[in-house]
PDB file of C-alpha atoms in Angstrom:
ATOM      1  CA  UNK F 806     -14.579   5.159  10.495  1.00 66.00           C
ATOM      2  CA  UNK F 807     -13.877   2.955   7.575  1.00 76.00           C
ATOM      3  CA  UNK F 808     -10.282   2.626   8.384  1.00 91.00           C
ATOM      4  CA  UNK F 809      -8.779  -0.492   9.058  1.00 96.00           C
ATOM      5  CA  UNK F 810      -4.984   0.922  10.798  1.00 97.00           C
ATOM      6  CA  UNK F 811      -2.013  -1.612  10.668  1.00 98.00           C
ATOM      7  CA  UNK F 812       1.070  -1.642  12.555  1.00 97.00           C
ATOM      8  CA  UNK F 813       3.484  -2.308  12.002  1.00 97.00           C
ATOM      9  CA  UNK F 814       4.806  -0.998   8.649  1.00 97.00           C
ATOM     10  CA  UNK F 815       7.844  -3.197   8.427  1.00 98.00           C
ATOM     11  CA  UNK F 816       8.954  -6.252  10.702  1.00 98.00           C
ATOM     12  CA  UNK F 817      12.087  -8.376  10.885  1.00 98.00           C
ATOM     13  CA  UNK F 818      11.977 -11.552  12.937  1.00 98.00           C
ATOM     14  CA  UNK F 819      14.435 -14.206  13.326  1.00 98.00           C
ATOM     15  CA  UNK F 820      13.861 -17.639  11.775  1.00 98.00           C
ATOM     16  CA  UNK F 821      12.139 -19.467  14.631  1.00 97.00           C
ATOM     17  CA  UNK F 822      11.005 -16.199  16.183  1.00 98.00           C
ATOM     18  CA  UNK F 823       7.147 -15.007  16.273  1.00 98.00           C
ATOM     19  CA  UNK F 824       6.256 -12.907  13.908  1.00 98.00           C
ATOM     20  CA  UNK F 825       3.311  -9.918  15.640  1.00 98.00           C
ATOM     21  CA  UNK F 826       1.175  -8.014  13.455  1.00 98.00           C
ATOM     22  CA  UNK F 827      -1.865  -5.712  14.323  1.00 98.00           C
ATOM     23  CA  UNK F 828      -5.061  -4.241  13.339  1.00 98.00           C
ATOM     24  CA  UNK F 829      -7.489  -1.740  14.885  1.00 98.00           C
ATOM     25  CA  UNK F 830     -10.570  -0.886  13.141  1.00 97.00           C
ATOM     26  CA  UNK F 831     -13.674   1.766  13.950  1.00 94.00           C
ATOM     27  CA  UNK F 832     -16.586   0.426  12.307  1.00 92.00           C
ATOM     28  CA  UNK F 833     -18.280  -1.939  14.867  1.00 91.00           C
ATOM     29  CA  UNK F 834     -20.633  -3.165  11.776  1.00 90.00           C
ATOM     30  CA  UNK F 835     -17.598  -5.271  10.392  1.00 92.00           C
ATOM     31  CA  UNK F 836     -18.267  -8.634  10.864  1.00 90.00           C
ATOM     32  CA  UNK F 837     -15.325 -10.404   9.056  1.00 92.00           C
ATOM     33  CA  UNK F 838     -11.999 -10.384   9.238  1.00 95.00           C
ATOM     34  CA  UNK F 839      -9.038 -12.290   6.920  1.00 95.00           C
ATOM     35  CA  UNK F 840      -5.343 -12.005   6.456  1.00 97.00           C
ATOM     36  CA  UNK F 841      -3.906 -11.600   3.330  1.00 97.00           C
ATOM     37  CA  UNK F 842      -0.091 -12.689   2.382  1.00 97.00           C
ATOM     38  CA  UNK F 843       1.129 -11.320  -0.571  1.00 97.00           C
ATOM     39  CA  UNK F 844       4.636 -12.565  -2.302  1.00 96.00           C
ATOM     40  CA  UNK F 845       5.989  -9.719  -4.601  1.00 93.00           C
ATOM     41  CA  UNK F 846       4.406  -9.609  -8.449  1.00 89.00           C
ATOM     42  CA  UNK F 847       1.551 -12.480  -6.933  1.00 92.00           C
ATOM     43  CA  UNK F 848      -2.043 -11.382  -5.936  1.00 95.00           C
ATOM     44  CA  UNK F 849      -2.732 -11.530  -2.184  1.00 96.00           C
ATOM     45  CA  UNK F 850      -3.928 -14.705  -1.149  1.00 95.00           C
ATOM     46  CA  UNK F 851      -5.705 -15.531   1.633  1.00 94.00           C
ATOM     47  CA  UNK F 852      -4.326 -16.770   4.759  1.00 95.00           C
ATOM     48  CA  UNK F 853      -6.737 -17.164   7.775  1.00 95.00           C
ATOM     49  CA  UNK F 854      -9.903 -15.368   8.889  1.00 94.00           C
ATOM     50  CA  UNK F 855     -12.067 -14.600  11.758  1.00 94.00           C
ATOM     51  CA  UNK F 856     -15.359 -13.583  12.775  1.00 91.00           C
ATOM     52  CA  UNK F 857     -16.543 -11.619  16.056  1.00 90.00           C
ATOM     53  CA  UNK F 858     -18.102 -14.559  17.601  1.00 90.00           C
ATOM     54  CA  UNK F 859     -14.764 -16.053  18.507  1.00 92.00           C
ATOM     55  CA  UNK F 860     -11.155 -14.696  19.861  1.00 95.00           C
ATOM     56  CA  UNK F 861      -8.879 -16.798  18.190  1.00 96.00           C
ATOM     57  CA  UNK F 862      -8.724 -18.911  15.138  1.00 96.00           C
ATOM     58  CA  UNK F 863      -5.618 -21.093  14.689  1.00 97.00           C
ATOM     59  CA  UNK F 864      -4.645 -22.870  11.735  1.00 95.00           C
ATOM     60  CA  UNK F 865      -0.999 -24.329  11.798  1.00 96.00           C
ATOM     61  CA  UNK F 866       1.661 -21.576  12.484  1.00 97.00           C
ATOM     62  CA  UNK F 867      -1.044 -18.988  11.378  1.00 97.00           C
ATOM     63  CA  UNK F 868      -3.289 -17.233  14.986  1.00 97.00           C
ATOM     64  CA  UNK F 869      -5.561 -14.946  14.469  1.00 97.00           C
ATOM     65  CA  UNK F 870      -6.650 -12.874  18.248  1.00 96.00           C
ATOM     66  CA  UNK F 871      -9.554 -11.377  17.961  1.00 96.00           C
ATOM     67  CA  UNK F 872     -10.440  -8.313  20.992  1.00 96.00           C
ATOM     68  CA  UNK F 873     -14.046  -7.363  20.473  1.00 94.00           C
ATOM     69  CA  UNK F 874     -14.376  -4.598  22.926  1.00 94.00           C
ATOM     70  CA  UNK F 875     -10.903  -2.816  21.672  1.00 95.00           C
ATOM     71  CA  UNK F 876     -11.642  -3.813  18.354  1.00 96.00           C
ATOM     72  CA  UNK F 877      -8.282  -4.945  17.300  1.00 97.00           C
ATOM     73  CA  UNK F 878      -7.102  -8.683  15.938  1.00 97.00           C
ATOM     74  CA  UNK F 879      -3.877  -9.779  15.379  1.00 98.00           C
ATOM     75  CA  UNK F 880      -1.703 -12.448  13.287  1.00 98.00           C
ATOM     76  CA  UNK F 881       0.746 -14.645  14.663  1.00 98.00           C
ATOM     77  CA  UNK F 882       3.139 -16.712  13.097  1.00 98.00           C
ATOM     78  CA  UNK F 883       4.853 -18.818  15.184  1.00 98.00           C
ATOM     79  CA  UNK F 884       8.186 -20.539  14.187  1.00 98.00           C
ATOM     80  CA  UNK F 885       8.736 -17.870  11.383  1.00 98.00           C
ATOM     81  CA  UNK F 886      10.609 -19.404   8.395  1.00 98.00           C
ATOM     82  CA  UNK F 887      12.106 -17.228   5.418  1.00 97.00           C
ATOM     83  CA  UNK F 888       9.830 -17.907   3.172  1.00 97.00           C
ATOM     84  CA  UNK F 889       7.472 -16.290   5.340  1.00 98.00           C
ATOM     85  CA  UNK F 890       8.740 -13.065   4.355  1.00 98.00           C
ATOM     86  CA  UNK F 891       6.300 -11.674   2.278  1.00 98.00           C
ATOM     87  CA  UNK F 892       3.785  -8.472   2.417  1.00 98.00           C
ATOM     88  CA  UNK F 893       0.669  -9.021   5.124  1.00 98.00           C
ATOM     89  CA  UNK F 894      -2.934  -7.635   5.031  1.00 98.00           C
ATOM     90  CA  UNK F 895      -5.465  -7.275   7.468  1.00 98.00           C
ATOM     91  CA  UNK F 896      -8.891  -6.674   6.563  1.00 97.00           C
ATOM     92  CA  UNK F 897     -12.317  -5.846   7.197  1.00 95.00           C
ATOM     93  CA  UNK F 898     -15.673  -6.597   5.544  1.00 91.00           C
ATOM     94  CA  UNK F 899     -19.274  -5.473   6.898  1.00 86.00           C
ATOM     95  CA  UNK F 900     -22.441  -8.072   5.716  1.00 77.00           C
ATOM     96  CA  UNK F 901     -24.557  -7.339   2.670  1.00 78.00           C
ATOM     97  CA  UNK F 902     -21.833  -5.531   1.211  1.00 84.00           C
ATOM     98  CA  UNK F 903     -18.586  -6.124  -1.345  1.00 88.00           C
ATOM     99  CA  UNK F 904     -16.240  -3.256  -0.131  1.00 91.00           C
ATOM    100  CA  UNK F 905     -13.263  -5.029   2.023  1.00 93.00           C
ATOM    101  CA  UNK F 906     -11.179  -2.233   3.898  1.00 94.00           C
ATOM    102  CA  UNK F 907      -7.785  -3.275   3.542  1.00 97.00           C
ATOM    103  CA  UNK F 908      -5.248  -2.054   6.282  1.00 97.00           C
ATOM    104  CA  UNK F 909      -1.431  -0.590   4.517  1.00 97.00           C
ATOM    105  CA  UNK F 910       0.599  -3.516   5.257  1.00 97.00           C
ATOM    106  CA  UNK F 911       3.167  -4.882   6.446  1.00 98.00           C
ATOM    107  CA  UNK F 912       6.458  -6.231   4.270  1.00 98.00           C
ATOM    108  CA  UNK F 913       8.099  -9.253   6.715  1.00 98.00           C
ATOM    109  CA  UNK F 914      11.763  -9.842   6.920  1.00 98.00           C
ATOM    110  CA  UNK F 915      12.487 -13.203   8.134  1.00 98.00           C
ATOM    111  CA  UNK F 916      16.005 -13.745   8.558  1.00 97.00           C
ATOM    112  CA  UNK F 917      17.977 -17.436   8.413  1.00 92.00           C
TER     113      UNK F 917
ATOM    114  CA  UNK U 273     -10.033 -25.468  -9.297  1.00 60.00           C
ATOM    115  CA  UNK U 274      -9.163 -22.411  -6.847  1.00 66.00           C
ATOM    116  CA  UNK U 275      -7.678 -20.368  -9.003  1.00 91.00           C
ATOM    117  CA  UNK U 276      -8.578 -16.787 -10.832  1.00 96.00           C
ATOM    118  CA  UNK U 277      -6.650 -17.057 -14.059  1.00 97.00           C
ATOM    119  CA  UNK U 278      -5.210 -13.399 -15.326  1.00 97.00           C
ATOM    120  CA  UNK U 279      -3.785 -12.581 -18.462  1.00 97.00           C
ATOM    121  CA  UNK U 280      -1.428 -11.319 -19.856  1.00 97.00           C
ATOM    122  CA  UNK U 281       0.503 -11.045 -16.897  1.00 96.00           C
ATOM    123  CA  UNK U 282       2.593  -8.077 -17.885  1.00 97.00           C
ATOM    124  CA  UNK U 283       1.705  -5.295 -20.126  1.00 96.00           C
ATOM    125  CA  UNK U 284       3.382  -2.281 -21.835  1.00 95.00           C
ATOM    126  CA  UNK U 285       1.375   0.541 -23.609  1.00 93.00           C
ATOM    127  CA  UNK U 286       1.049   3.691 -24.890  1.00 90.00           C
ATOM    128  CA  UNK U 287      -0.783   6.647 -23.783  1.00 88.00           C
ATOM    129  CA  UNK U 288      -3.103   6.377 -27.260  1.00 88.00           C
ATOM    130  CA  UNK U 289      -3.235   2.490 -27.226  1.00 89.00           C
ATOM    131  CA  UNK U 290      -6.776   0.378 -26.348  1.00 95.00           C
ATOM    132  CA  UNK U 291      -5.950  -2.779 -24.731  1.00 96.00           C
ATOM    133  CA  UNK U 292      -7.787  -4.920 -22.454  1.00 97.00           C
ATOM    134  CA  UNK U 293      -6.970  -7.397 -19.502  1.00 98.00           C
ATOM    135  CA  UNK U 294      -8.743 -10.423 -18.630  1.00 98.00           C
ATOM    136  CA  UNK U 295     -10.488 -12.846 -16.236  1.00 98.00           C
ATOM    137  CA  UNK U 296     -11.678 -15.906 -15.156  1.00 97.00           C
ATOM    138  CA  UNK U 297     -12.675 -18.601 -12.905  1.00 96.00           C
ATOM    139  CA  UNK U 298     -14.329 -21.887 -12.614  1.00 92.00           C
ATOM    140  CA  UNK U 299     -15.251 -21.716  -8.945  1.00 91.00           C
ATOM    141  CA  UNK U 300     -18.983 -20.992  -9.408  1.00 90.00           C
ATOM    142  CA  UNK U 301     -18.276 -17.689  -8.450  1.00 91.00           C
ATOM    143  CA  UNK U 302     -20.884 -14.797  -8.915  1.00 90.00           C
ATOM    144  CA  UNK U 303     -19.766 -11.756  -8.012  1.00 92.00           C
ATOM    145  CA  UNK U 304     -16.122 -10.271  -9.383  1.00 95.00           C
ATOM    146  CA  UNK U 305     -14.079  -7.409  -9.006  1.00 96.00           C
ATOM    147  CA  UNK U 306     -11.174  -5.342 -10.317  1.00 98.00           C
ATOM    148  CA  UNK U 307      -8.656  -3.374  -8.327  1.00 98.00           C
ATOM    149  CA  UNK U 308      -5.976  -1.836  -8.600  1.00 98.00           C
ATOM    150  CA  UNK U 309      -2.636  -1.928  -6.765  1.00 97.00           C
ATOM    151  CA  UNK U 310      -0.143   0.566  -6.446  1.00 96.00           C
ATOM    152  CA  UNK U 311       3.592  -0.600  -4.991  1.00 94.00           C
ATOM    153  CA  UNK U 312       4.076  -0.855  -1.367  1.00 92.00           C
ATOM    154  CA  UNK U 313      -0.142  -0.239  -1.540  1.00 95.00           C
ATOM    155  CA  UNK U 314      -3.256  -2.029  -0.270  1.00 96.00           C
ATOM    156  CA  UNK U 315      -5.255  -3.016  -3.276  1.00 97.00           C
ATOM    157  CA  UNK U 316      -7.550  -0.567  -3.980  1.00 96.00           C
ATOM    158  CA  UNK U 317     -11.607  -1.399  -5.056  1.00 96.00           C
ATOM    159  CA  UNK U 318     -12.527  -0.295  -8.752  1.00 97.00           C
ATOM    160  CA  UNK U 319     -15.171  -2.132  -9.807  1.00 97.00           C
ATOM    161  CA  UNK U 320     -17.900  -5.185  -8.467  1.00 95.00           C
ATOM    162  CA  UNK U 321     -19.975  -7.537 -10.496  1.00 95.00           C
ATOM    163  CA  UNK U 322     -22.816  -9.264  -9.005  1.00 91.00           C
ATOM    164  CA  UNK U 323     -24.541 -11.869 -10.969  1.00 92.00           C
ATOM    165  CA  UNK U 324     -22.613 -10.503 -14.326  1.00 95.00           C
ATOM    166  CA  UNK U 325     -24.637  -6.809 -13.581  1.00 95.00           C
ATOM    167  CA  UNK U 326     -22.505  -3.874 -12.173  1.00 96.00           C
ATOM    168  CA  UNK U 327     -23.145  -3.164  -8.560  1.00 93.00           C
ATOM    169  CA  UNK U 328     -20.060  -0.778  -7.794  1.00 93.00           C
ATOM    170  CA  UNK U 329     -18.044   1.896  -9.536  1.00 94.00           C
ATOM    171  CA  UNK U 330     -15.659   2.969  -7.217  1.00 94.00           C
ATOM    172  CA  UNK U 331     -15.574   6.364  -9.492  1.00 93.00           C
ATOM    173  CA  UNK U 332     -13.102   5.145 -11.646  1.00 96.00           C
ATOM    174  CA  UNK U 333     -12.330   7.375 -14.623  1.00 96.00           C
ATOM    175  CA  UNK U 334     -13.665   6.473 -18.063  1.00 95.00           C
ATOM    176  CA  UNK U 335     -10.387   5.126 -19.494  1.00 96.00           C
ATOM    177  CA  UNK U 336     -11.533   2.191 -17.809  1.00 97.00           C
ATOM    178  CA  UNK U 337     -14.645   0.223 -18.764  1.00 97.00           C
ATOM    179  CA  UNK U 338     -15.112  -2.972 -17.548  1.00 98.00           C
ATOM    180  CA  UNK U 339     -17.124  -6.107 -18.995  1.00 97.00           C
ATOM    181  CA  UNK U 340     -19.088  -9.206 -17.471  1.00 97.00           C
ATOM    182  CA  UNK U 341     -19.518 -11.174 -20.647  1.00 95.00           C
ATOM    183  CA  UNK U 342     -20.763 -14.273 -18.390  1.00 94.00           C
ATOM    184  CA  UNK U 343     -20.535 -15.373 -15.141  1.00 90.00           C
ATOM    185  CA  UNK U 344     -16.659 -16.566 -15.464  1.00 95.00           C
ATOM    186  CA  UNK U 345     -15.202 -14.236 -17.162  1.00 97.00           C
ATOM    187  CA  UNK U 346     -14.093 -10.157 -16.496  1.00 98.00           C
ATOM    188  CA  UNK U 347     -12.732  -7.646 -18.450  1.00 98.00           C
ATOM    189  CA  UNK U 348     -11.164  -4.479 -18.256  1.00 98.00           C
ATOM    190  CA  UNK U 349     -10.868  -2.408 -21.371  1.00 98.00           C
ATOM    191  CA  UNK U 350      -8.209   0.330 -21.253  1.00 96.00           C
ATOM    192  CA  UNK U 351      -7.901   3.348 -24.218  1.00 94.00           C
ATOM    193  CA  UNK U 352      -6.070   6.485 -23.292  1.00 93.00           C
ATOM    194  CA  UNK U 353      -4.281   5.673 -20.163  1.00 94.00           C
ATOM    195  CA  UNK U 354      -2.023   7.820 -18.120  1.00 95.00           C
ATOM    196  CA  UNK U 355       1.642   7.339 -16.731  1.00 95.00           C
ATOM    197  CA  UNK U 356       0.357   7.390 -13.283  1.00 96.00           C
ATOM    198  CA  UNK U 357      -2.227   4.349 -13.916  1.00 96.00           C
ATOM    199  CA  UNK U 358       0.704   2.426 -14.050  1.00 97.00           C
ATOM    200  CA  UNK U 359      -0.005  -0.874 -11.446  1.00 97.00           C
ATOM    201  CA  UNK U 360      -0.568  -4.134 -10.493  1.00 97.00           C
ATOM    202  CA  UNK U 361      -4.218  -4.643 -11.843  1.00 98.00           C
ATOM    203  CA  UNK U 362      -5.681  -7.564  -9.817  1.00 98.00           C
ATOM    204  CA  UNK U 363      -9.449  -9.445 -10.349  1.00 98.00           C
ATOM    205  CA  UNK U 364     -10.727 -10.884  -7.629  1.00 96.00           C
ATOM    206  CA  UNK U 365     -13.879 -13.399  -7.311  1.00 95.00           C
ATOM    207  CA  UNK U 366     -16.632 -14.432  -4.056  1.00 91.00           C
ATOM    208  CA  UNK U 367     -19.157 -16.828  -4.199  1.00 86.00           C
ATOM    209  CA  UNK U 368     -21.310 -13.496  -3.482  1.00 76.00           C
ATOM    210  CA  UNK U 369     -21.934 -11.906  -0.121  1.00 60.00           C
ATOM    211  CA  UNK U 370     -25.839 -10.825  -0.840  1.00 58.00           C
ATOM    212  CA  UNK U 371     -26.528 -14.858  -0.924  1.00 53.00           C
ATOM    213  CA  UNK U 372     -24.067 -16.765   0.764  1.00 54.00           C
ATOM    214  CA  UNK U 373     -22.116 -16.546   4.276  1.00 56.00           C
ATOM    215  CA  UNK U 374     -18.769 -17.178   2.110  1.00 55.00           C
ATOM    216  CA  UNK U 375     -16.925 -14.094   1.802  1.00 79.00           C
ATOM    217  CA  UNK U 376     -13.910 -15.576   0.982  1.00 87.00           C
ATOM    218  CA  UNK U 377     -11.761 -13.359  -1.821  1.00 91.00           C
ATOM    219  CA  UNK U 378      -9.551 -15.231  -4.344  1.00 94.00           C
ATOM    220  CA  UNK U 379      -7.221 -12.802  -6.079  1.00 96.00           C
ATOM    221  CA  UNK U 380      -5.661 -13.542  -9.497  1.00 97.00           C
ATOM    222  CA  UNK U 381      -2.022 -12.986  -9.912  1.00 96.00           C
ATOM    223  CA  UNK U 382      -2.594  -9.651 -11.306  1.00 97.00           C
ATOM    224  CA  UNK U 383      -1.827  -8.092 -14.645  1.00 97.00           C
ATOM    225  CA  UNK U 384       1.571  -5.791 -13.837  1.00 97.00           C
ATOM    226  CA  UNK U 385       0.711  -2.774 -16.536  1.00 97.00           C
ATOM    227  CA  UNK U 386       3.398  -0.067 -17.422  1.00 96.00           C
ATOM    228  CA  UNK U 387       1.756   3.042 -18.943  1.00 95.00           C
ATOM    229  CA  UNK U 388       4.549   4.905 -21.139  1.00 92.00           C
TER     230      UNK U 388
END
């Protein structure tokens, strides 16, 4: 019930294309959710977040959509460039505590 | 200043050596962590500080003993490592979940550490 599942494991979008990625999660007691992007040998950093209350947060080229009663979210990047390619993670945190459930990834190809 | 600062960035040692990674940040930020991250891995949680105490040992064997000296720095002691703890060691900071709404995690660059 702690998972966070991502899908999918690898993606390859066209420059200009939109770049999908999901998340489902189990634990209805999470009550915050950010995307991480992580560029090989860097730390993730993060990218965009969401809470319940709300099903979408945009900032830029970055969506996050938010489905409360199938308890999924999902990133879009719109107008994916190459230096988008990079490793995204979705995850989950649950108030009062420090334990974020990170989903396995997902390493994006974008091609020029 | 957003940054958690890491160092050294890289890291070679043997199985019989004690070395130790570092922290910091100047964010204001009380609680910090260490995890660890294997390739083509999620990070994974090792330890939490909260207020320079430790709230959370994910289990983590011995060989490992971390260190809150004060409130901007972590450190992670290593002696007696293994091949297989070979990874990208990350620290992480939050302002600190138990008293803010801000659960926003900055990650360091990470510490890349070869175990030989």
């Amino acid at each position: 019930q702690q998972q966070v599942k991502q899908s999918p494991q690898s993606l390859i979008v066209q420059k200009g294309g939109i770049s999908i990625i999901n998340c489902a999660y189990e634990n209805t007691a999470f009550d915050y959710f950010p995307w991480y992007q992580q560029f090989p040998g860097k730390g993730p950093a993060l990218l965009i977040a969401i809470r319940p209350d709300v099903s979408e947060k945009k900032e830029g080229r970055f969506t996050i959509s938010f489905n409360k009663s199938a308890k999924q979210f999902s990133l879009h990047i719109m107008d994916s460039q190459p230096g988008d390619s990079a490793t995204y993670f979705c995850a989950a945190l649950s108030s009062g505590t420090y334990k974020y459930i990170f989903g396995t990834g997902t390493r994006l190809k974008v091609l020029a | 200043d957003t940054e958690v600062t890491q160092t050294p960035k890289h890291l070679v040692m043997g199985m019989t050596n004690k070395k130790s990674l570092k922290c910091e940040q100047h964010m204001g930020h009380r609680a910090m962590y260490w995890y660890k991250q294997k390739a083509k891995k999620p990070p994974e949680l090792m330890f939490v500080y909260s207020y320079e105490k430790l709230s959370i040992n994910e289990s983590v064997p011995s060989r490992f003993s971390p260190e809150c000296p004060n409130s901007s720095l972590l450190n992670l002691h290593l002696h007696a490592l293994q091949p297989e703890d070979s990874a990208l060691y990350l620290c992480a900071s939050s302002q600190d979940r138990s008293r803010t709404q801000n659960e926003k995690l900055f990650f360091g660059s990470g510490t890349q550490l070869s175990v030989l």
